[in-house]
PDB file of C-alpha atoms in Angstrom:
ATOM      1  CA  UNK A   7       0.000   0.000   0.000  1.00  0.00           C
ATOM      2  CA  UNK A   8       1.073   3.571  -0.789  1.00  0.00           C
ATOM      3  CA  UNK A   9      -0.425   6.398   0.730  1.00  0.00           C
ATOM      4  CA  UNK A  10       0.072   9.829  -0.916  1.00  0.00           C
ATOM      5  CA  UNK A  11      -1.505  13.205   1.656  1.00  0.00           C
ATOM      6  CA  UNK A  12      -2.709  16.090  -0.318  1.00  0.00           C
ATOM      7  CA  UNK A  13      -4.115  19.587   1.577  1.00  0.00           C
ATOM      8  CA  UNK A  14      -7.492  17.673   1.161  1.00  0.00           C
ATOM      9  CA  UNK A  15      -7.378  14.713   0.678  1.00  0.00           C
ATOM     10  CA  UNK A  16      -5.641  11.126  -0.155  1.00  0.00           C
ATOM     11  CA  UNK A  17      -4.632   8.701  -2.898  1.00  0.00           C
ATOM     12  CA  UNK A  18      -4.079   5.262  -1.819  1.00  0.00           C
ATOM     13  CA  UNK A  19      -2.718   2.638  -4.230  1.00  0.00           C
ATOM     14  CA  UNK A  20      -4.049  -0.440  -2.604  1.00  0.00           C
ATOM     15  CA  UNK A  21      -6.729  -3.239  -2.802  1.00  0.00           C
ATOM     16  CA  UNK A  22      -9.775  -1.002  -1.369  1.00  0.00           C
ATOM     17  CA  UNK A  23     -10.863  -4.233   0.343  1.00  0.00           C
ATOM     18  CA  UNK A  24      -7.994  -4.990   1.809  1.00  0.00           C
ATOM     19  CA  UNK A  25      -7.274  -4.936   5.523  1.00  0.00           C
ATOM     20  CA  UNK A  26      -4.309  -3.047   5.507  1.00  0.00           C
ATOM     21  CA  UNK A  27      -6.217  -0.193   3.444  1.00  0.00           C
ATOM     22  CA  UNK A  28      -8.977  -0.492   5.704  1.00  0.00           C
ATOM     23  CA  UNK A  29      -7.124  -0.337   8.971  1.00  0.00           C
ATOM     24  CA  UNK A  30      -5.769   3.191   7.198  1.00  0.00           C
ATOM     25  CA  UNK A  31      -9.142   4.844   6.806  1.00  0.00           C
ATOM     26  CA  UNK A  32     -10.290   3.594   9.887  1.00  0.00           C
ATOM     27  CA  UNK A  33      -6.993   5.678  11.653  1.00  0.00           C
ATOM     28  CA  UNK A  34      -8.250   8.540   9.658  1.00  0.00           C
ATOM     29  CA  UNK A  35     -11.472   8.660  12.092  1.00  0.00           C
ATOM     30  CA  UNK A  36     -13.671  10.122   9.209  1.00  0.00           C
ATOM     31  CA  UNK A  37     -17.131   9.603   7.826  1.00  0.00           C
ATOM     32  CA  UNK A  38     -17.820   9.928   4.500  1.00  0.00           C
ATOM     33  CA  UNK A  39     -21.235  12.141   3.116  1.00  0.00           C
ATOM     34  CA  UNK A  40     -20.811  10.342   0.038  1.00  0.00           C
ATOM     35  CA  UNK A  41     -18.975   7.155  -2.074  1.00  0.00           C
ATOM     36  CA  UNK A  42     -19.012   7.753  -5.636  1.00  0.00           C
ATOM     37  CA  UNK A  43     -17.424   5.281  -7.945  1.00  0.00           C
ATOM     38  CA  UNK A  44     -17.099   3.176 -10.983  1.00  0.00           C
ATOM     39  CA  UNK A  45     -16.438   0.073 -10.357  1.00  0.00           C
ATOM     40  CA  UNK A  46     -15.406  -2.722 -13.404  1.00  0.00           C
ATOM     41  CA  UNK A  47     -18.550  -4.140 -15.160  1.00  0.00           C
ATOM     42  CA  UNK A  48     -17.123  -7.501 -15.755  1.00  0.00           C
ATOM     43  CA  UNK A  49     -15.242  -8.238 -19.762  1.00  0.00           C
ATOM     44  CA  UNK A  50     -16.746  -4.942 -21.306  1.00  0.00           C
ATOM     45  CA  UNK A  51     -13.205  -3.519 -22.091  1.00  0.00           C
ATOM     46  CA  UNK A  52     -10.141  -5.326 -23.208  1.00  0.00           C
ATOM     47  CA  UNK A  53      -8.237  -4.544 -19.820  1.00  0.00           C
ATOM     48  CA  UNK A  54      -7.041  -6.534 -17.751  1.00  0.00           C
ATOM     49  CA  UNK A  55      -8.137  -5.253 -14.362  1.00  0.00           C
ATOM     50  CA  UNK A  56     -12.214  -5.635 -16.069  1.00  0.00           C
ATOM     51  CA  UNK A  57     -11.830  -9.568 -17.014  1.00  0.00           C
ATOM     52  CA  UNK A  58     -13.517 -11.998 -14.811  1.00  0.00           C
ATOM     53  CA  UNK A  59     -14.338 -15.784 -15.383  1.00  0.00           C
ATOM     54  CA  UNK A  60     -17.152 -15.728 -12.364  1.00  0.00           C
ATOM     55  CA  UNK A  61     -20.430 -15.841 -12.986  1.00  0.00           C
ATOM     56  CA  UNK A  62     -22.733 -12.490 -12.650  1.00  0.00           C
ATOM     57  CA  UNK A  63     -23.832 -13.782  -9.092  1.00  0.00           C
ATOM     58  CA  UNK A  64     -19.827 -14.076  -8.272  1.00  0.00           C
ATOM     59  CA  UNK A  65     -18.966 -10.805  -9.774  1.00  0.00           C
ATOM     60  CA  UNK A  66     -21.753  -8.960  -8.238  1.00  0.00           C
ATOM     61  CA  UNK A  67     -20.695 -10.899  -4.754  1.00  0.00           C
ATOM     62  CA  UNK A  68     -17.292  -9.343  -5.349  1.00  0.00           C
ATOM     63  CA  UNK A  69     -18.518  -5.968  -6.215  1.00  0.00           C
ATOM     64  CA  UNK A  70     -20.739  -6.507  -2.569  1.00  0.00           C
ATOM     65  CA  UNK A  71     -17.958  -7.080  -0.517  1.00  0.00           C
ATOM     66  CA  UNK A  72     -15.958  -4.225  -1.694  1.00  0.00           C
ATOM     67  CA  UNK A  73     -18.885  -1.491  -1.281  1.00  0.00           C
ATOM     68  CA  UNK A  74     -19.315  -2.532   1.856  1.00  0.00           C
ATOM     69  CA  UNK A  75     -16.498  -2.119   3.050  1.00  0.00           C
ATOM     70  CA  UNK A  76     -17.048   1.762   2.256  1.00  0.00           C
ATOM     71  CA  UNK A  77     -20.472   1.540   3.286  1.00  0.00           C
ATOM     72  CA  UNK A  78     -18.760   0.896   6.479  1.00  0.00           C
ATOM     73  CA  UNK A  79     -17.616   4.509   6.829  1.00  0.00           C
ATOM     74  CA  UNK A  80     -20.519   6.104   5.159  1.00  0.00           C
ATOM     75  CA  UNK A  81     -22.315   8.568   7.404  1.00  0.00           C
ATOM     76  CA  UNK A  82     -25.996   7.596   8.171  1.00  0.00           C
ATOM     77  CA  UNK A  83     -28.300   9.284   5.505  1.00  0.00           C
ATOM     78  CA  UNK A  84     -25.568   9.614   3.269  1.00  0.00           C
ATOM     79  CA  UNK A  85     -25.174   8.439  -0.779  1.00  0.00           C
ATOM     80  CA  UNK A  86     -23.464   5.858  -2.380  1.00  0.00           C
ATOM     81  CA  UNK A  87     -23.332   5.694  -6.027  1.00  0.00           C
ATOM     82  CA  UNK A  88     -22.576   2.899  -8.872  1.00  0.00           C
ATOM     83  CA  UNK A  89     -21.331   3.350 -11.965  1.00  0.00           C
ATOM     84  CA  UNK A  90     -22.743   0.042 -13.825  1.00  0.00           C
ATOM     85  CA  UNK A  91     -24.494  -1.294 -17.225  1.00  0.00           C
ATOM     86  CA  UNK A  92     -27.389  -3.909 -18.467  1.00  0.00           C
ATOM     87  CA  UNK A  93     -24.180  -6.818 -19.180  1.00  0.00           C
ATOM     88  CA  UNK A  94     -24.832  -9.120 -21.828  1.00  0.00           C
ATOM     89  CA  UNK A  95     -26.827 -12.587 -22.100  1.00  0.00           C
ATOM     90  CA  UNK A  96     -25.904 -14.602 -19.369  1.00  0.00           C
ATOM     91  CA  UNK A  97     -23.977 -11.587 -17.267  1.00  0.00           C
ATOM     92  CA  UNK A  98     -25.995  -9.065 -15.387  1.00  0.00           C
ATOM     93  CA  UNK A  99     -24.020  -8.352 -12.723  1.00  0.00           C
ATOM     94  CA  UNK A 100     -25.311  -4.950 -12.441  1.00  0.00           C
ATOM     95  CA  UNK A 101     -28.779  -5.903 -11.787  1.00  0.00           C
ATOM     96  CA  UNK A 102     -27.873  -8.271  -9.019  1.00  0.00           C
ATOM     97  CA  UNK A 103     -25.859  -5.786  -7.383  1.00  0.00           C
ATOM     98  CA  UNK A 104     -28.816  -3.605  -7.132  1.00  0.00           C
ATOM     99  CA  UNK A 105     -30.828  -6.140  -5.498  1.00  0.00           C
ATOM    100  CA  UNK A 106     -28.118  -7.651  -3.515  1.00  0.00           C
ATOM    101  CA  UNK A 107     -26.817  -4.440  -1.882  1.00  0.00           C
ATOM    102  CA  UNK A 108     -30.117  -3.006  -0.954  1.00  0.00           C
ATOM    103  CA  UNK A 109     -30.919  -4.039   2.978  1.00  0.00           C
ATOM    104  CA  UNK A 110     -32.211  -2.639   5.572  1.00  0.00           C
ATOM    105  CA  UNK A 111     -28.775  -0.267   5.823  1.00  0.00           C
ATOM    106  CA  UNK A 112     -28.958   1.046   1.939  1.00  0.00           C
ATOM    107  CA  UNK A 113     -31.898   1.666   0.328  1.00  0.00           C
ATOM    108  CA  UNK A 114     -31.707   2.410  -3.512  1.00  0.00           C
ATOM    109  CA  UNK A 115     -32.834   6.054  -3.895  1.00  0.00           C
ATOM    110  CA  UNK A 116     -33.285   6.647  -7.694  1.00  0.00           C
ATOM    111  CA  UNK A 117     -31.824   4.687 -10.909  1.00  0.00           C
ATOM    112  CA  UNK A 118     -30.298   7.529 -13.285  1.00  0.00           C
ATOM    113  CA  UNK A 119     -29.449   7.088 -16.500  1.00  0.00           C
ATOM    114  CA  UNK A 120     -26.547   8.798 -18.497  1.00  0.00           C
ATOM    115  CA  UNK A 121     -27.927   9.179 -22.475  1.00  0.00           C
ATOM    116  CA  UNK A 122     -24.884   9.369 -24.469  1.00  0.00           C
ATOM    117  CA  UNK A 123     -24.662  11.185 -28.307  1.00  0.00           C
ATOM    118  CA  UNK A 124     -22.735   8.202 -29.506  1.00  0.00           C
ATOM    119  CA  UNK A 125     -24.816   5.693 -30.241  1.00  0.00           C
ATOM    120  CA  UNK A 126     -23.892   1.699 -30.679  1.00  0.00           C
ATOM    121  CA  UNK A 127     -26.017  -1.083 -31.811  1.00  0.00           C
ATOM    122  CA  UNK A 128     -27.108  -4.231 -34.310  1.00  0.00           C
ATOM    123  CA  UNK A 129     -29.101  -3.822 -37.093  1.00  0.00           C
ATOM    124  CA  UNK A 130     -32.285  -4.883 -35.558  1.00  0.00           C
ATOM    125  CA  UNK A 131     -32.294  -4.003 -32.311  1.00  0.00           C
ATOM    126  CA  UNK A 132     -32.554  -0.188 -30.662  1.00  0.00           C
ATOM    127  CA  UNK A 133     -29.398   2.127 -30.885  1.00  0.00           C
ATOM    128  CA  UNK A 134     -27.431   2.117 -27.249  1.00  0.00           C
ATOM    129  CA  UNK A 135     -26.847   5.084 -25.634  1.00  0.00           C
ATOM    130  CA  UNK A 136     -26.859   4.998 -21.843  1.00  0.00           C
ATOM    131  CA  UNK A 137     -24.634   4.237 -18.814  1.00  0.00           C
ATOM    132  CA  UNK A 138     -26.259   3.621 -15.264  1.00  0.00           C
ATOM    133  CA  UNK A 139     -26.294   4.982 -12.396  1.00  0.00           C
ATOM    134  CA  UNK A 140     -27.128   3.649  -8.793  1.00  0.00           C
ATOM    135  CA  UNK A 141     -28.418   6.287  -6.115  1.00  0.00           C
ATOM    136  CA  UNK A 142     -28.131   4.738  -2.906  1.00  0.00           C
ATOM    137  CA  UNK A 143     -29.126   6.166   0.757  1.00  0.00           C
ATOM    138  CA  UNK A 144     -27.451   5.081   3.724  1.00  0.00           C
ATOM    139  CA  UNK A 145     -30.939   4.385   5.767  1.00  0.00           C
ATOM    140  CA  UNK A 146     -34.465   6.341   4.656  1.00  0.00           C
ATOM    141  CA  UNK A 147     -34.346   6.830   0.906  1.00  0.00           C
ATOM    142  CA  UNK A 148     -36.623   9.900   1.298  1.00  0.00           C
ATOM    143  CA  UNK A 149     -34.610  11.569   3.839  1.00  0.00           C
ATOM    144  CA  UNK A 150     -31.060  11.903   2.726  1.00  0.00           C
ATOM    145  CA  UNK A 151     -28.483  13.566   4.899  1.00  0.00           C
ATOM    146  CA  UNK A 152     -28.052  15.941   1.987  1.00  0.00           C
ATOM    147  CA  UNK A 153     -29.900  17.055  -1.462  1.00  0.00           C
ATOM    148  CA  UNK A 154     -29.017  20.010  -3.210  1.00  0.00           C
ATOM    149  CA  UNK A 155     -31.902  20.304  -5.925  1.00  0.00           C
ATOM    150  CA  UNK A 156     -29.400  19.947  -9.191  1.00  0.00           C
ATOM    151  CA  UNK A 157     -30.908  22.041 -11.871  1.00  0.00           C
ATOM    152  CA  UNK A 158     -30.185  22.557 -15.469  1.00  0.00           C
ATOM    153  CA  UNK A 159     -29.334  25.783 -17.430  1.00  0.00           C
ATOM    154  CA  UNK A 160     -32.200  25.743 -19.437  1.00  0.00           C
ATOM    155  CA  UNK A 161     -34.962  28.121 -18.032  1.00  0.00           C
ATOM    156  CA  UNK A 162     -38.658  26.693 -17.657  1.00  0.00           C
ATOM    157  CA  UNK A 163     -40.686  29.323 -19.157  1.00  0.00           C
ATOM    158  CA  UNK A 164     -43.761  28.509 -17.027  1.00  0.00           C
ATOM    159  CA  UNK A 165     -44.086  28.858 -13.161  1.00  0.00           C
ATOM    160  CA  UNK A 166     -45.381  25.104 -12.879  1.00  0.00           C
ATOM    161  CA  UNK A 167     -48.075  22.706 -13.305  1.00  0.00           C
ATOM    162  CA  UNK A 168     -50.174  23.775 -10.503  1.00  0.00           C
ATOM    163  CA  UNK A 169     -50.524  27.492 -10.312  1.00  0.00           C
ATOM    164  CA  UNK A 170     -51.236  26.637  -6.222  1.00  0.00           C
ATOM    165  CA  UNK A 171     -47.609  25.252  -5.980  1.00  0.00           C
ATOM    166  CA  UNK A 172     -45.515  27.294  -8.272  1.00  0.00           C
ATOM    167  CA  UNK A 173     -42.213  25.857  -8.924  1.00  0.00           C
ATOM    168  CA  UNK A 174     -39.792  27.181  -6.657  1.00  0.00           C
ATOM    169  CA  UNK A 175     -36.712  27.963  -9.389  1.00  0.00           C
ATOM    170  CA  UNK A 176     -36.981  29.048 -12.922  1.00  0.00           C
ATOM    171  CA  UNK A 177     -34.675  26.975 -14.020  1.00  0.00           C
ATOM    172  CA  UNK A 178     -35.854  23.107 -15.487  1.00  0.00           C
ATOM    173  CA  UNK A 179     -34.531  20.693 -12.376  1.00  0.00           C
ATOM    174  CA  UNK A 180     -32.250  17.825 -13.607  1.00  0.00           C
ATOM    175  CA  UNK A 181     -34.406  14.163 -13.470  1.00  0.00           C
ATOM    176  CA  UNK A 182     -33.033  10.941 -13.267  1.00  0.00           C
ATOM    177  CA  UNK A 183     -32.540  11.011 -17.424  1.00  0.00           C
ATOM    178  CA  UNK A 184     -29.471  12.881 -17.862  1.00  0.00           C
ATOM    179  CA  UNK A 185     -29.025  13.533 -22.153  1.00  0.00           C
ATOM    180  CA  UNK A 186     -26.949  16.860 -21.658  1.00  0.00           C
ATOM    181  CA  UNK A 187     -23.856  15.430 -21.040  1.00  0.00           C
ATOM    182  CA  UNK A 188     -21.604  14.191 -24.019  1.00  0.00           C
ATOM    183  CA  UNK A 189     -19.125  11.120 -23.515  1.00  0.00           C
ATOM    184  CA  UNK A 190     -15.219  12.170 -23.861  1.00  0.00           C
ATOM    185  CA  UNK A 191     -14.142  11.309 -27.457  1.00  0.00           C
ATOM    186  CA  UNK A 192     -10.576  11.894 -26.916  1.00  0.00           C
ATOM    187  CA  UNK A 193      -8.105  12.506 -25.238  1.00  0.00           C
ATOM    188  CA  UNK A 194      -8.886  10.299 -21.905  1.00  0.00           C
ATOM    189  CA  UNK A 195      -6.553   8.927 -19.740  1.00  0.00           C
ATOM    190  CA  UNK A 196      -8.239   6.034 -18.883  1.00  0.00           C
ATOM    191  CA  UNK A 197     -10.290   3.866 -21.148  1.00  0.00           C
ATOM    192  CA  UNK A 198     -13.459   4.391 -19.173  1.00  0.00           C
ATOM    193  CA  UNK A 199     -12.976   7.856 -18.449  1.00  0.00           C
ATOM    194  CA  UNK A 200     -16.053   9.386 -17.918  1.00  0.00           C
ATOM    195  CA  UNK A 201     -16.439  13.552 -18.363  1.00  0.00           C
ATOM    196  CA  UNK A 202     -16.087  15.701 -15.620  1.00  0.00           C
ATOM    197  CA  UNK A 203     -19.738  16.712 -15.097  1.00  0.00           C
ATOM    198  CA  UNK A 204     -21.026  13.771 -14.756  1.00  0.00           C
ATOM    199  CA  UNK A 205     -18.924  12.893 -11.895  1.00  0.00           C
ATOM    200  CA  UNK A 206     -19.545  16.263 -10.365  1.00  0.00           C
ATOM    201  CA  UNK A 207     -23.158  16.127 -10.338  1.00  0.00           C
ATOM    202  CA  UNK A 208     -23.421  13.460  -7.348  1.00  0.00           C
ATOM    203  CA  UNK A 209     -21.189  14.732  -5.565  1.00  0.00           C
ATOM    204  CA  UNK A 210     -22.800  18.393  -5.854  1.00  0.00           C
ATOM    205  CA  UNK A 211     -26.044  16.667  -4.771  1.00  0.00           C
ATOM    206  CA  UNK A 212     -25.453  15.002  -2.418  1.00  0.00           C
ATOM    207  CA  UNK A 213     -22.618  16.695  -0.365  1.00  0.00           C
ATOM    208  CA  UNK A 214     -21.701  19.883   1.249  1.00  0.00           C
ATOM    209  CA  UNK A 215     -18.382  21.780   0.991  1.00  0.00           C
ATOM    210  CA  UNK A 216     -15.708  20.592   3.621  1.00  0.00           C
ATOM    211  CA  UNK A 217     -17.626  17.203   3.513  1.00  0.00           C
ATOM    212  CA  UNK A 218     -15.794  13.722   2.626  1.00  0.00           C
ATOM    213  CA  UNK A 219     -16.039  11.851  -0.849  1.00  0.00           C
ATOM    214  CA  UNK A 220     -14.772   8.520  -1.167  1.00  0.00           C
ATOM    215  CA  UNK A 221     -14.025   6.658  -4.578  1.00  0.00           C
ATOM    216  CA  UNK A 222     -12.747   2.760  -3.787  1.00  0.00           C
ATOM    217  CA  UNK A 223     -12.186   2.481  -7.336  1.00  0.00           C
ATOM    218  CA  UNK A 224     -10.600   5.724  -8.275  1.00  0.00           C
ATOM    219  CA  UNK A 225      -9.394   5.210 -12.161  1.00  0.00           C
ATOM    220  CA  UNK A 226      -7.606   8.216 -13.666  1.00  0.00           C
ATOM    221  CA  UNK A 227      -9.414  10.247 -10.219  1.00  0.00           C
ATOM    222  CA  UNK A 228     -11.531  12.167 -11.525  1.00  0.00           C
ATOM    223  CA  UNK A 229     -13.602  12.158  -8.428  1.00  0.00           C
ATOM    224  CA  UNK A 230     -10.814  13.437  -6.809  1.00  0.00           C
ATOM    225  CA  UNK A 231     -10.429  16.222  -9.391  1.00  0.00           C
ATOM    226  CA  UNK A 232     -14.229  16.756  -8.833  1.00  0.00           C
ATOM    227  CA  UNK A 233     -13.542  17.422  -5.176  1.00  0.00           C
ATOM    228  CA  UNK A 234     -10.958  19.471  -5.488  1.00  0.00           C
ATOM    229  CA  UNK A 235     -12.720  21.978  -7.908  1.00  0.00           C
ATOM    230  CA  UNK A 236     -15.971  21.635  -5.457  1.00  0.00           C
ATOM    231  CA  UNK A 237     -14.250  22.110  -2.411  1.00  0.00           C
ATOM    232  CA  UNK A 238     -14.606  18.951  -0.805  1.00  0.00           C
ATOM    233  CA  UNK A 239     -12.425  16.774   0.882  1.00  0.00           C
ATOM    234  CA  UNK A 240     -11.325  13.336  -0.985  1.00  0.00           C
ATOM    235  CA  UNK A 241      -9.918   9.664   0.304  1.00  0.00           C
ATOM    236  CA  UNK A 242      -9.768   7.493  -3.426  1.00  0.00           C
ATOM    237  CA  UNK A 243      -8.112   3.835  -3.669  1.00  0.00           C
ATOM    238  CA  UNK A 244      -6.542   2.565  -6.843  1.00  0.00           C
ATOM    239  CA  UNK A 245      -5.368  -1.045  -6.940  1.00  0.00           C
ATOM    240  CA  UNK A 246      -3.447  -0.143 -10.538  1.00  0.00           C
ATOM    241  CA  UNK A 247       0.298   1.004  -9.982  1.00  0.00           C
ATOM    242  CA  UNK A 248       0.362   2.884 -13.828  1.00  0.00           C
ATOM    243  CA  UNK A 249      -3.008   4.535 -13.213  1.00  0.00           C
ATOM    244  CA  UNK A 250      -2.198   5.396  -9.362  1.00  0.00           C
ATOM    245  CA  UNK A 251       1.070   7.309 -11.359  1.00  0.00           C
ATOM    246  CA  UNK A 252      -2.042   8.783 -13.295  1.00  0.00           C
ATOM    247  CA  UNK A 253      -3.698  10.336 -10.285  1.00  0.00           C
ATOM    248  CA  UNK A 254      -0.734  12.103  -8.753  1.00  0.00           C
ATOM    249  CA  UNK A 255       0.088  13.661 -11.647  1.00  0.00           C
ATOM    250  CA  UNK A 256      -3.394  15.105 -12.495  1.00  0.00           C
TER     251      UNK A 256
END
């Protein structure tokens, strides 16, 4: 394990389910407002650290143990988010995550989904666009610890469907369909890089500044970056000696 201290934060290049990176945080003495990470989706991308001969039960088992470990040091009423897709024939991993992680400790909040511009697909089938999103709450799903209304740019142009209950902004709130948002379509510095804003948005949400963001699989650390330009206060793990190089330097 290596252990790098920032003015807010740290990067830890480490198994984030290990006991020795555990045993770290847990010295730390802090409580997170907020996890936010994307995790591998099992042999999507020709990497290494994403191929997997379990089956989707195994893989989502594995993808159980490590969240909650984090879910260990999430504060009560706080958000955990999951970066996941549909899978393929055979390997949904994503789907049994969802059902396997909710208890009575995490509830899942909302299911948002990331609409792409590129679009992928067969001939007869629907063009793919979308990436999902898990929006979990750390006890009552209708009374997180904190929820900053997001809202778009785009004004409304009406005061609301019920002229008894105006709507309380002009500006269009953001809904679990998120279509404004393009992919990156170069320059990453990961393979699944995912833009800025989209990273931001959760963590915007669902945190205050000074709070604690945690990312067990950290990537290129964008969530990091995200902190950083929020004012927030980061702790991300990356197993990946090359991309933990990749963090320190961004």
């Amino acid at each position: 394990m290596q252990v790098v201290e920032f003015p807010d934060g740290y990067a830890i290049q480490g198994d984030c389910a290990s006991q020795e990176v555990f045993d770290f945080v847990e010295s730390l003495c802090i409580q997170f407002a907020c996890v936010n990470t994307d995790p591998p989706y099992g042999n999507i991308v020709d990497e290494y650290w994403d191929k997997t001969d379990k089956t989707d039960t195994a893989f989502a088992g594995w993808l159980k143990e490590r969240l909650e470990v984090w879910n260990h040091f999430l504060v009560t009423q706080g958000a955990l988010y999951v970066w996941g897709g549909v899978g393929k024939p055979g390997f949904r991993p994503f789907f049994r995550l969802l059902l396997e992680l909710e208890s009575d400790d995490l509830q899942l909040a909302n299911l948002l989904t990331w609409g792409k511009k590129r679009a992928y697909g067969v001939q007869n089938n629907y063009l793919w666009t979308r990436e999902e999103l898990a929006y979990f709450v750390k006890g009552n799903a209708k009374k997180p610890r904190v929820f900053n209304i997001p809202l778009l740019e785009d004004k409304r142009g009406y005061a609301g469907f019920n002229a008894k209950y105006p709507a309380k902004s002009e500006y269009l709130r953001r809904t679990n369909v998120w279509s404004d948002i393009p992919e990156l379509f170069s320059g990453k510095v990961h393979p699944t890089e995912k833009p800025a804003r989209v990273v931001e948005i959760p963590i915007e949400v669902s945190t205050n500044p000074g709070d604690w963001v945690a990312d067990p699989f950290a990537g290129s650390g964008t969530v990091a970056l995200a902190c950083r330009k929020l004012g927030r206060k980061f702790v991300v793990i990356e197993q990946d000696p090359e991309y933990f190089a990749t963090i320190l330097r961004r």
